[in-house]
Coordinates of C-alpha atoms and ligand atoms in Angstrom, one line a residue:
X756 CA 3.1 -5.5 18.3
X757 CA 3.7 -8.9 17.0
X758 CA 5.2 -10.2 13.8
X759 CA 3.3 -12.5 11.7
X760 CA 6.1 -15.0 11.9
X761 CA 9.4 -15.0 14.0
X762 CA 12.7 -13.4 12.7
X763 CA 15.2 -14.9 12.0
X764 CA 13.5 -17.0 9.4
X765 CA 11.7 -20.2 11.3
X766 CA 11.5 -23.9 10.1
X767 CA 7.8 -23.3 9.0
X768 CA 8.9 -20.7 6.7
X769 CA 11.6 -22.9 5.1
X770 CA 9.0 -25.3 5.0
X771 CA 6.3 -23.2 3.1
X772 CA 8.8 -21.7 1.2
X773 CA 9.9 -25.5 -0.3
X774 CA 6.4 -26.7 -0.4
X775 CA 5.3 -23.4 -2.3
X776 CA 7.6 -24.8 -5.2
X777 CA 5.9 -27.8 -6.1
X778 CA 2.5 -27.8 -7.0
X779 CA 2.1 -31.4 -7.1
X780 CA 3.6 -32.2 -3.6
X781 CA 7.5 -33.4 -2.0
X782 CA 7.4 -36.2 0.4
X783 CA 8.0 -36.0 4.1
X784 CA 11.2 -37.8 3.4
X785 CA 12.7 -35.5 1.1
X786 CA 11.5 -32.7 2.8
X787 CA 12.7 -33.9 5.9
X788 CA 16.4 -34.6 4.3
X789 CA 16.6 -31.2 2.7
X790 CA 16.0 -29.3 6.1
X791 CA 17.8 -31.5 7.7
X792 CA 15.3 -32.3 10.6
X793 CA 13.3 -35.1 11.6
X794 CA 9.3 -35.7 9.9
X795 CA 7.6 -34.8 13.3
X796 CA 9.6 -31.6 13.9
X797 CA 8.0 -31.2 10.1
X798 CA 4.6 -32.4 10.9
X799 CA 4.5 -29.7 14.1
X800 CA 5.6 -27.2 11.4
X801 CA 2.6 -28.4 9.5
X802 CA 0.5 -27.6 12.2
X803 CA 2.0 -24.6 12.8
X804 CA 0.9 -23.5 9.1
X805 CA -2.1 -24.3 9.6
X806 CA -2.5 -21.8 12.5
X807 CA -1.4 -19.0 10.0
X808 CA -4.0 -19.7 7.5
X809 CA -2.4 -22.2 5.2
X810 CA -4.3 -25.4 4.0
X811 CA -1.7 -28.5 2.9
X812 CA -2.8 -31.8 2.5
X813 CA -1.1 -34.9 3.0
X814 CA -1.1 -37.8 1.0
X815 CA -0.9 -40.9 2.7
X816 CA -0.5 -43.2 -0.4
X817 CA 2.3 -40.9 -2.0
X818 CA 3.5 -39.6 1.2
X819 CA 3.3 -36.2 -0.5
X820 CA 2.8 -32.9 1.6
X821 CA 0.8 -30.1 -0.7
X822 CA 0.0 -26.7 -0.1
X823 CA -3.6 -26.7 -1.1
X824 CA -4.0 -22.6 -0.3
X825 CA -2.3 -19.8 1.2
X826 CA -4.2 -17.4 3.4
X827 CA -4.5 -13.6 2.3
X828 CA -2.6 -12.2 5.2
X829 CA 0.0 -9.1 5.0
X830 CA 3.1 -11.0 6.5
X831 CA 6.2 -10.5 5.1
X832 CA 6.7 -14.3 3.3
X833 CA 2.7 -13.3 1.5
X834 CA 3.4 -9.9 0.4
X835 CA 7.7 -10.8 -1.1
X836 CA 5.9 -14.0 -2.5
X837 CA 6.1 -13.5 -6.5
X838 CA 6.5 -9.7 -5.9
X839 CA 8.8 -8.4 -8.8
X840 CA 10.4 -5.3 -7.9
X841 CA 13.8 -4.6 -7.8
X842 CA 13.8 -1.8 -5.2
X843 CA 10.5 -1.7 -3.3
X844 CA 9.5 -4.4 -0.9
X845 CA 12.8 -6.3 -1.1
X846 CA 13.0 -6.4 2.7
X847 CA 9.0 -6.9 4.1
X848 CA 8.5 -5.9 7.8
X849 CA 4.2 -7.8 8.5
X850 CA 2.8 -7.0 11.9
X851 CA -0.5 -8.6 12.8
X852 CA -1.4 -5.3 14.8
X853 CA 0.3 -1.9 15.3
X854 CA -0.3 1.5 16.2
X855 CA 0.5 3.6 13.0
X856 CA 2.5 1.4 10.0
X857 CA 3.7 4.8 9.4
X858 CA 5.0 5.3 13.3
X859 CA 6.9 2.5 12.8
X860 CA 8.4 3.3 9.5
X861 CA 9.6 6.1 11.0
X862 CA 11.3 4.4 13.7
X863 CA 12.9 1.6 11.4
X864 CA 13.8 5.1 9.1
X865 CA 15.4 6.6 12.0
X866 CA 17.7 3.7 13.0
X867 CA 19.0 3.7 8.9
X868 CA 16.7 0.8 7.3
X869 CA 17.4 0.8 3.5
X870 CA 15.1 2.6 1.0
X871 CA 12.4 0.4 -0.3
X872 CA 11.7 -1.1 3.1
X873 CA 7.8 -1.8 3.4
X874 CA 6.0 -2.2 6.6
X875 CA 2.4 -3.6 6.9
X876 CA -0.8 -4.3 8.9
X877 CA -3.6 -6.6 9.0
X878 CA -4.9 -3.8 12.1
X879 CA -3.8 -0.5 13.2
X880 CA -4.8 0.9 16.5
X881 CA -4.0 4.3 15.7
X882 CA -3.9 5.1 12.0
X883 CA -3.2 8.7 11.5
X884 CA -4.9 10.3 8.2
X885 CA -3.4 13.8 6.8
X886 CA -4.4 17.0 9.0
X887 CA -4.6 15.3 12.4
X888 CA -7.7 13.3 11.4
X889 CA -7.7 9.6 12.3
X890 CA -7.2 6.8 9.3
X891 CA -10.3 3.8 10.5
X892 CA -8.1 0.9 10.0
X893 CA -10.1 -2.7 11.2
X894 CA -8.4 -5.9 11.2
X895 CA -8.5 -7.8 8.2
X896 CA -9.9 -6.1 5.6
X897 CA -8.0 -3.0 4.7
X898 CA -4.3 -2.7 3.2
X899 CA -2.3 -0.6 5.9
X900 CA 1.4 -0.1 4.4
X901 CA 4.4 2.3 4.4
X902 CA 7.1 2.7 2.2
X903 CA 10.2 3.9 2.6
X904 CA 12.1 6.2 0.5
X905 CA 15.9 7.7 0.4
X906 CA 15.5 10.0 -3.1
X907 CA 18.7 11.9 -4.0
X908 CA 15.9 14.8 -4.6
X909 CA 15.4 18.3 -2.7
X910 CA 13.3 18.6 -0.1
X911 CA 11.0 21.4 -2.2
X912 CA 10.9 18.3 -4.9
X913 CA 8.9 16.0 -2.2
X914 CA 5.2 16.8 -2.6
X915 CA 5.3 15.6 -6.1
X916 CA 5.4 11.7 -4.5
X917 CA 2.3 12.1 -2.8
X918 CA 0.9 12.3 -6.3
X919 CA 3.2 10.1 -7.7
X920 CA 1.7 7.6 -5.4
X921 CA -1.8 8.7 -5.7
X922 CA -1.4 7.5 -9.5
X923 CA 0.4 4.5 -8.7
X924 CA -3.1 3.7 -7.0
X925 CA -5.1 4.9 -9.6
X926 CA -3.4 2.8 -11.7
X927 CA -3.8 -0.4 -9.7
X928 CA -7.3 -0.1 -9.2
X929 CA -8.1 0.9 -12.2
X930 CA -7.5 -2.5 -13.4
X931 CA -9.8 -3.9 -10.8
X932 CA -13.0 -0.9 -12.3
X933 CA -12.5 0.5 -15.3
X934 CA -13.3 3.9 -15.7
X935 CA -14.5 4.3 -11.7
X936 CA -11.5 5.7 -10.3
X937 CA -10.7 9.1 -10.0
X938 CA -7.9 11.0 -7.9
X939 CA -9.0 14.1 -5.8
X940 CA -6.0 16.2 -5.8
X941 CA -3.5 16.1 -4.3
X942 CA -3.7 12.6 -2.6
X943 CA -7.0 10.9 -2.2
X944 CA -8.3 8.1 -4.1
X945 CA -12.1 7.8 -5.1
X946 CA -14.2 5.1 -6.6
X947 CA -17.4 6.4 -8.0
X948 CA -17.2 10.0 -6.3
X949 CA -16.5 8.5 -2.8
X950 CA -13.0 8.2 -1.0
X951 CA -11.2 4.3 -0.9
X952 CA -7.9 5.5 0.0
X953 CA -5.5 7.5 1.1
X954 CA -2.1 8.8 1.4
X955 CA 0.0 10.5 4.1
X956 CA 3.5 11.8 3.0
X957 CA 6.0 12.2 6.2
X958 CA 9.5 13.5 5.4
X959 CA 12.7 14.4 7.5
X960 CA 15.2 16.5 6.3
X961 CA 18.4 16.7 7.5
X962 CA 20.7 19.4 7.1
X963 CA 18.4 20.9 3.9
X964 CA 18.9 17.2 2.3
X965 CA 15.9 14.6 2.5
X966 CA 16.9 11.8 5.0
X967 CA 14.0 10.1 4.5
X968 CA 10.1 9.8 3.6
X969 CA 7.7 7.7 4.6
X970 CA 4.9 7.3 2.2
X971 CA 1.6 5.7 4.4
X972 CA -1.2 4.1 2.5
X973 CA -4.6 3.1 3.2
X974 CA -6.5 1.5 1.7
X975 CA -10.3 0.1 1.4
X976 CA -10.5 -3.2 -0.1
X977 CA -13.0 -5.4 2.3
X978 CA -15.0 -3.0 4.1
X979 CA -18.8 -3.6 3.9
X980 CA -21.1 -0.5 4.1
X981 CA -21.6 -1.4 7.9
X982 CA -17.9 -1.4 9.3
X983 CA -17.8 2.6 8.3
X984 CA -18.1 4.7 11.5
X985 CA -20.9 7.2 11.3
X986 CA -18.9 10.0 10.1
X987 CA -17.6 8.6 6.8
X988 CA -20.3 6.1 6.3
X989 CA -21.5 8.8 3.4
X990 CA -18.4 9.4 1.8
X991 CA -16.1 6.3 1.9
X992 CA -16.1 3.1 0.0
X993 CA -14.2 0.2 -0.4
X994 CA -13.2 -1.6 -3.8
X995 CA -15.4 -4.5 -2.7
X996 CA -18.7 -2.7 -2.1
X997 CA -17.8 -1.7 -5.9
X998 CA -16.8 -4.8 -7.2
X999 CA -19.4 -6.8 -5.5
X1000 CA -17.4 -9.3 -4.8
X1001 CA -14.0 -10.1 -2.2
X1002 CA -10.6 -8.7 -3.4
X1003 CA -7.5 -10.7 -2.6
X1004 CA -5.3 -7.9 -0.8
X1005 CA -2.0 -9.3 -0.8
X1006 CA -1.9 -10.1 -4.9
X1007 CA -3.6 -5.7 -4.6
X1008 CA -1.0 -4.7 -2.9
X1009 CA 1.8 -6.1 -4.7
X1010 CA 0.6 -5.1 -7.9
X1011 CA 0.3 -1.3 -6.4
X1012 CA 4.2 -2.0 -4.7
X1013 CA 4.8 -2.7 -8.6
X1014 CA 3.2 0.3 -10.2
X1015 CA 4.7 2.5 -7.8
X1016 CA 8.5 1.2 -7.8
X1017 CA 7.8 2.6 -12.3
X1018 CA 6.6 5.8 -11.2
X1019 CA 9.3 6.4 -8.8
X1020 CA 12.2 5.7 -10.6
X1021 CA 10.5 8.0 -13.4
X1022 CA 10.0 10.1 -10.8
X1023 CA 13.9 10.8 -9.8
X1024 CA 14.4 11.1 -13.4
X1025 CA 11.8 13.9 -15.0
X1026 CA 9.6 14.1 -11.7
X1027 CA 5.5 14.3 -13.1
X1028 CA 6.2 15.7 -16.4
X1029 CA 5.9 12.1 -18.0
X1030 CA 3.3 11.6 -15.8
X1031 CA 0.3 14.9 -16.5
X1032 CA -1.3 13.6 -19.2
X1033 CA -2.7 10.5 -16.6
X1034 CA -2.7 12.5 -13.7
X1035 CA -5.0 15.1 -15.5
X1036 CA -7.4 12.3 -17.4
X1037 CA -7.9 10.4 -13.7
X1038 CA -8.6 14.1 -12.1
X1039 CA -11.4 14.7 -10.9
X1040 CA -11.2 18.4 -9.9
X1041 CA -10.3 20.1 -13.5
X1042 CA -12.6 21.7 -15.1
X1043 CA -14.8 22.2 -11.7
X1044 CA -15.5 24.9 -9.1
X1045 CA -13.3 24.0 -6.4
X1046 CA -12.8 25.7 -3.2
X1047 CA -9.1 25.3 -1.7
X1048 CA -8.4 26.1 1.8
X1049 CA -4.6 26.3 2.1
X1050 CA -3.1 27.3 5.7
X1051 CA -5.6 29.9 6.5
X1052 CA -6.3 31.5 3.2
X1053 CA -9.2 30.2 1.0
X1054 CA -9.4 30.3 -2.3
X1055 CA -12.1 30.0 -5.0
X1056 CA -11.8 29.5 -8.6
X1057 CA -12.2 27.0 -11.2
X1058 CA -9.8 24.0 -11.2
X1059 CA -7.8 23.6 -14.8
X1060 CA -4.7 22.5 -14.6
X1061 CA -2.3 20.4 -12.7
X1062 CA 1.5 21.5 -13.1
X1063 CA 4.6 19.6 -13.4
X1064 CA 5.2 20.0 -9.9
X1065 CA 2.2 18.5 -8.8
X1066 CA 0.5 21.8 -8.2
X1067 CA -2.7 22.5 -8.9
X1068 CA -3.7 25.3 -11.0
X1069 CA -7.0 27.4 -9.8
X1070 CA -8.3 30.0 -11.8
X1071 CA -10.4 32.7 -9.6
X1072 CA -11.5 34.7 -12.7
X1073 CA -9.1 38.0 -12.0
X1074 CA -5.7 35.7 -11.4
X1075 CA -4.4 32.3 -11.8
X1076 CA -3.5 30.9 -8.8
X1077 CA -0.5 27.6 -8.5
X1078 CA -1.5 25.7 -5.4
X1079 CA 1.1 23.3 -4.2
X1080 CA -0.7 22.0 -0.9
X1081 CA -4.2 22.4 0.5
X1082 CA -7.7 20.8 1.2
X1083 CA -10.3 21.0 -1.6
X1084 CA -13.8 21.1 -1.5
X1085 CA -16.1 21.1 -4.0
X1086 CA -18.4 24.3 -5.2
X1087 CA -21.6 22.2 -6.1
X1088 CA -24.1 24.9 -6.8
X1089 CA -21.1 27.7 -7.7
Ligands
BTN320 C1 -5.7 10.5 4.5 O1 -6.4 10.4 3.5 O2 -6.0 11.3 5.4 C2 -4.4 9.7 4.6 C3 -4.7 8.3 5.2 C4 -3.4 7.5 5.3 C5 -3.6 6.3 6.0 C6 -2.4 5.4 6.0 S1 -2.8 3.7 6.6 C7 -1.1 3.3 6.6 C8 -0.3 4.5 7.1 N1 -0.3 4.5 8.5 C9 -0.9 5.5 9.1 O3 -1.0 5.8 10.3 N2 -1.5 6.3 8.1 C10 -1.2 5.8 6.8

């Protein structure tokens, strides 16, 4: 596991971070003079840069160093550059390559990292979907992230944030393709009827009090038809294969970190009553024959509501049923 840049804070960093500033360019000598260090230990800095994906210029005439482009990468300095949220992603943990973001969110949880605390991943190795399955996560082209949270809510009020967050997306991509997105209770994202992200909820309690959750999300920006395996190829998509055209995934991901830090702190307040009216227009279950296997029990009705909770509401034609977690299916033919 390897962080995108070294903590504390290197000289590159401060370097970028100055140079990011001023569009137009500072000279070596002023640059040099305000970190204090001498213009090759600046020019190897430079060259370190580079390495990361950045592309400055240097103009001899002016002596002007400019940062020309900066490289859509999930590190920490990308994802906290211009992100404006008060709460979520004020401290940014970027690994190149991990395991499970959400493993690891765990673990930073575990040894007391404040709420708000984001961790994300160009790559993960082992990316863990809900119900055991596996979450295909290849290098470069998908947004792998977890938050962490610390709500002063009970443990029975948790569920609701996996929807929370699944509207938070919604909302995001929506932007991106009007009208395509849909969210397939209770935490699955679509784009034109197929699945482009996900959501895995992981909470500890402590004493009968939430200590914290970690909400994981993955998402499909990059993805061409062929980097599906086999057994999703059918029913996954990314936002590109929709668009037609490259998404930029850190300016995506800080635009969801901002839609989601607004539904969470409505959230704590009135939980998804301020929320139905969107959560039931981006649906895509109501008013259909659903199939809901919850535990071991299936049930079958029709879809037609979505409570304040966040359950869903199944109507089996002798009873109404309220469903707070489960796995839905679709009744095509039914
Ligand atoms: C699902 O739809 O089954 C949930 C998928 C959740 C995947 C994300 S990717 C980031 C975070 N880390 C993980 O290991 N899983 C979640």
């Amino acid at each position: 596991m390897k962080a995108h840049k070294e903590t504390p804070v290197s000289l590159a960093d401060r370097l970028l971070e100055i140079i990011r500033t001023r569009s137009k360019g500072l000279t070596l000598t002023y640059l040099s003079r305000k970190l204090k260090r001498n213009p090759e230990e600046l020019v190897s800095c430079i060259k370190q840069l580079k390495e990361w994906g950045y592309r400055t210029d240097y103009d001899r005439s002016s002596g002007k160093v400019i940062l020309v482009s900066a490289p859509d990468i999930l590190s920490s300095t990308e994802i906290m550059n211009g992100l404006k949220t008060r709460i979520i992603g004020r401290q940014v943990h970027g690994y190149r390559k991990v395991k499970s973001t959400n493993d690891l969110a765990s673990r930073l949880a575990t040894d007391g990292i404040g709420e708000g605390c984001v961790v994300a991943a160009e790559e993960q190795t082992a990316g863990r979907g809900r119900l055991g399955r596996n979450w295909h996560s290849p290098v470069g082209v998908g947004i792998y992230t977890s938050i962490i949270l610390r709500p002063k809510l009970r443990p029975e009020q948790a569920p609701g944030l996996s929807l929370m967050t699944a509207l938070a997306l919604a909302i995001t991509v929506d932007k991106l393709l009007p009208g395509k997105v849909q969210i397939k209770w209770p935490n699955d994202l679509l784009i034109c009827g197929k699945k482009a992200a996900g959501i895995l909820t992981e909470l500890s309690v402590d004493r009968g009090r939430i200590d914290y959750l970690v909400v994981g999300v993955g998402i499909n920006v990059n993805q061409t038809g062929g980097m599906f395996p086999e057994e999703i190829k059918k029913t996954a998509t990314s936002l590109r294969r929709t668009l037609r055209k490259k998404v930029n995934r850190v300016l995506l991901l800080q635009e969801f970190l901002q839609n989601f830090e607004r539904e969470y702190l409505q959230y704590q307040k009135y939980q998804l009553k301020k929320s139905l009216k969107k959560l039931r227009q981006y649906s895509s279950l109501l008013g259909q024959e659903v199939a809901v296997t919850s535990g071991r029990e299936q049930i079958r009705g029709r879809a037609v509501d979505i409570d304040s909770s966040g359950a869903l509401v199944v109507d089996t034609g002798s009873e109404i049923l309220i469903i707070s977690a489960g796995e839905v299916t679709l009744r095509v033919n039914a």
